[in-house]
Amino acid sequence: MILLRDTAWILSLFYSVTLIACETRKPNIIFIVADDLGWNDVGFHGSNQIPTPNIDALAYSGLILNNYYVTALCTPSRSAIMTGKYPIHTGMQHMIVYGAEARGLPLTEKLLPQYLQDLGYENHIVGKWHLGSYKREYTPTFRGFKSHLGYWTGHHDYNEHTAMETPGWGLDMRRNLSIAYDLHGKYSTDVFTEESVRIIKNHNISKPLFLYLAHAAVHSGNPYNPLPAPDDVVKSFSFIKNYSRQRFAAVLSKLDQSVGAVTQALADRGLLSNSLIVFTTDNGGPANNFNLNAASNFPLKGVKNTLWEGGVRGSALLWSPLIRKPNRIAKQRMHLVDWLPTLIDAAGGDSRQIMDIDGVTQWKALSNNEPSNRTEILHNIDDILGNAAITVGSWKLLKGTTYNGSWDNWYGPSGRTGYHYNVQQIMDCPAGKALLRINKAATVQQILDMRPQATINCSISDFSHQVNCNLLEELCLFNIEEDPCEVNNKAKSFPDVVAHLLERLDSYNKTAIPPGNLPLDPRGNPKYWNHVWTNFGDYFPDGGATTVINI
Ligand SMILES: *[C@@H]1O[C@H](CO)[C@@H](O)[C@H](O)[C@H]1NC(C)=O
Ligand SMILES: *[C@@H]1O[C@H](CO)[C@@H](O)[C@H](O)[C@H]1NC(C)=O
Ligand SMILES: *[C@@H]1O[C@H](CO)[C@@H](O)[C@H](O)[C@H]1NC(C)=O
Ligand SMILES: *[C@@H]1O[C@H](CO)[C@@H](O)[C@H](O)[C@H]1NC(C)=O
Ligand SMILES: *[C@@H]1O[C@H](CO)[C@@H](O)[C@H](O)[C@H]1NC(C)=O
Ligand SMILES: *[C@@H]1O[C@H](CO)[C@@H](O)[C@H](O)[C@H]1NC(C)=O
Ligand SMILES: *[C@@H]1O[C@H](CO)[C@@H](O)[C@H](O)[C@H]1NC(C)=O
């Protein structure tokens, strides 16, 4: 009897202790978004040209997400991360939010930081927002984040932090709602790195941390200086003969260093072994001078803002000691909208209670290496541009295109020849050393085994002469598992598959809401606001557009 009571007491004590332990063990979540980074810009996908040792160190120690999809453009992607919904379900499916547009991600949406707040997280955002800012209630500190050091529009100059877009030119760098004039001349990537390190250092560990770090890199700056980078860093890449690509390498290597510094800061604070780090691009890379940039998606087809694989198959990794089966190439199919339920489950929440999202939790699938529950991906439906694409099982259907088909090709560089991949650098870089400190660094053998598996080879001698699918005139169907480079259009051979995918597309289309885009409001022009992009809608009673500016 006594024994029984004691056992019960000990058991209840045990359970409450475990409960407390679980509570405090919620992982810190560091979500790093690279802007416009291409499939072939990271070392772990097989390019030897630009070293990304810090990013690679996390990739080999965690999961290389090799069957992972994003949306093709900034605003839609960020809306998908924040809501777990396809952009057709939030009205964000067409182009981007402009600084002078009286629009934002609808306030009726509950965002990722708000879900995490319910689970006890303290949330900070550093860097780019791009989900609306014409009124303060659309800005990050009104939507679940405790602090924001960064910018509201889609890009800015990395040194003086101005953004040039229709209809004007203005400063875009803030601390919460205050304009950060004092940061003038400080390189954006460094500013965001230092702020992230500061947040990690000062974080009160009684709460788990959610740090959303959305870099400006490697998005182009303004047209007068499209790829801003410190001169000495640019010079260190003089072995890259193409000057645009050389500058791109410098911008990317600053981003890579940032990943190292953040990982190191987590280790220094003793937080790394209970952290989860996501590194993802927002969309495919702008190659070949698209947006005045020099990314590479090789050998994938297309670029940013196209629905080819080069626009939507994203470079990404997930790192965490909580992953049960790490050090591998994750073949699980995943889409950007899946992060919201996945992170909620990783944080000990229950994503099944969230209705009405498109995201499918991948936490169990990724951690245990079980099959993904995602079979379909709606890449987008944009009836204004007239393009749409969907993947169902191993088939992908594309309907219509952008830019009148002028970006429907393959663009280099491949980065496979003439350069050397330095495995030792992955061990010796700050992220590599931080991982070593907690005994999680990948071995040389693991790196050498994993990298070829993450490399896509397409057996075509010269992509630039392949024209076998003209989206201006026909639908195109690819077996994306056998033909990831979208070379062989199978639409004519598999009419039943085409019909089935059109049916699936149609059923998504029936659930779409109209794009929320509005004409630009001339009152948002920075020239009226001391040359600053502002929350101009707060200063007008109607807060909305009156006169139309055609862009
Ligand atoms: C933003 O506001 C929060 C909450 O008031 C404050 O803790 C934080 O220091 C502010 N951030 C910056 C960068 O000023
Ligand atoms: C951290 O937060 C806890 C709980 O709110 C508080 O008691 C403690 O004083 C805080 N620690 C620091 C160093 O601010
Ligand atoms: C250099 O790279 C840019 C950007 O990718 C590209 O547009 C350009 O054609 C390249 N120049 C040469 C000479 O290859
Ligand atoms: C897939 O979904 C089923 C049904 O909801 C569930 O039982 C299963 O655990 C899921 N698999 C993974 C890997 O999440
Ligand atoms: C689009 O491309 C087609 C074929 O390449 C060409 O005939 C047509 O003039 C182009 N249309 C526009 C608006 O540029
Ligand atoms: C790609 O080619 C390389 C070099 O031939 C090879 O080692 C690797 O296994 C291939 N990757 C895949 C996924 O087939
Ligand atoms: C979606 O539906 C609208 C009408 O509701 C139609 O105009 C449009 O063409 C459809 N888009 C696609 C890609 O089927």
mmCIF file with all atom_site columns, C-alpha atoms and ligand atoms in Angstrom, residues 352 360-366 370-373, ligand 4:
data_model
loop_
_atom_site.group_PDB
_atom_site.id
_atom_site.type_symbol
_atom_site.label_atom_id
_atom_site.label_alt_id
_atom_site.label_comp_id
_atom_site.label_asym_id
_atom_site.label_entity_id
_atom_site.label_seq_id
_atom_site.pdbx_PDB_ins_code
_atom_site.Cartn_x
_atom_site.Cartn_y
_atom_site.Cartn_z
_atom_site.occupancy
_atom_site.B_iso_or_equiv
_atom_site.pdbx_formal_charge
_atom_site.auth_seq_id
_atom_site.auth_comp_id
_atom_site.auth_asym_id
_atom_site.auth_atom_id
_atom_site.pdbx_PDB_model_num
ATOM   1  C CA . ARG A 1 352 ? -3.261 19.351 -36.620 1.00 0.00 ? 352 ARG A CA 1
ATOM   2  C CA . VAL A 1 360 ? 1.629  19.851 -44.490 1.00 0.00 ? 360 VAL A CA 1
ATOM   3  C CA . THR A 1 361 ? 3.735  19.081 -41.453 1.00 0.00 ? 361 THR A CA 1
ATOM   4  C CA . GLN A 1 362 ? 7.087  17.597 -42.396 1.00 0.00 ? 362 GLN A CA 1
ATOM   5  C CA . TRP A 1 363 ? 8.565  17.345 -38.922 1.00 0.00 ? 363 TRP A CA 1
ATOM   6  C CA . LYS A 1 364 ? 8.114  13.598 -38.431 1.00 0.00 ? 364 LYS A CA 1
ATOM   7  C CA . ALA A 1 365 ? 8.932  12.853 -42.074 1.00 0.00 ? 365 ALA A CA 1
ATOM   8  C CA . LEU A 1 366 ? 12.152 14.868 -41.998 1.00 0.00 ? 366 LEU A CA 1
ATOM   9  C CA . GLU A 1 370 ? 9.650  8.756  -43.307 1.00 0.00 ? 370 GLU A CA 1
ATOM   10 C CA . PRO A 1 371 ? 7.755  9.422  -46.549 1.00 0.00 ? 371 PRO A CA 1
ATOM   11 C CA . SER A 1 372 ? 6.439  12.943 -46.920 1.00 0.00 ? 372 SER A CA 1
ATOM   12 C CA . ASN A 1 373 ? 2.697  13.412 -46.864 1.00 0.00 ? 373 ASN A CA 1
HETATM 13 C C1 . LIG B 2 .   ? 0.934  11.288 -42.830 1.00 0.00 ? 4   LIG B C1 1
HETATM 14 O O1 . LIG B 2 .   ? -0.441 11.487 -42.542 1.00 0.00 ? 4   LIG B O1 1
HETATM 15 C C2 . LIG B 2 .   ? -1.025 10.408 -41.796 1.00 0.00 ? 4   LIG B C2 1
HETATM 16 C C3 . LIG B 2 .   ? -2.504 10.704 -41.705 1.00 0.00 ? 4   LIG B C3 1
HETATM 17 O O2 . LIG B 2 .   ? -2.723 11.932 -41.147 1.00 0.00 ? 4   LIG B O2 1
HETATM 18 C C4 . LIG B 2 .   ? -0.350 10.306 -40.447 1.00 0.00 ? 4   LIG B C4 1
HETATM 19 O O3 . LIG B 2 .   ? -0.882 9.246  -39.718 1.00 0.00 ? 4   LIG B O3 1
HETATM 20 C C5 . LIG B 2 .   ? 1.126  10.094 -40.656 1.00 0.00 ? 4   LIG B C5 1
HETATM 21 O O4 . LIG B 2 .   ? 1.802  10.088 -39.422 1.00 0.00 ? 4   LIG B O4 1
HETATM 22 C C6 . LIG B 2 .   ? 1.715  11.168 -41.531 1.00 0.00 ? 4   LIG B C6 1
HETATM 23 N N1 . LIG B 2 .   ? 3.101  10.884 -41.832 1.00 0.00 ? 4   LIG B N1 1
HETATM 24 C C7 . LIG B 2 .   ? 4.095  11.719 -41.516 1.00 0.00 ? 4   LIG B C7 1
HETATM 25 C C8 . LIG B 2 .   ? 5.460  11.263 -41.895 1.00 0.00 ? 4   LIG B C8 1
HETATM 26 O O5 . LIG B 2 .   ? 3.924  12.779 -40.983 1.00 0.00 ? 4   LIG B O5 1
#
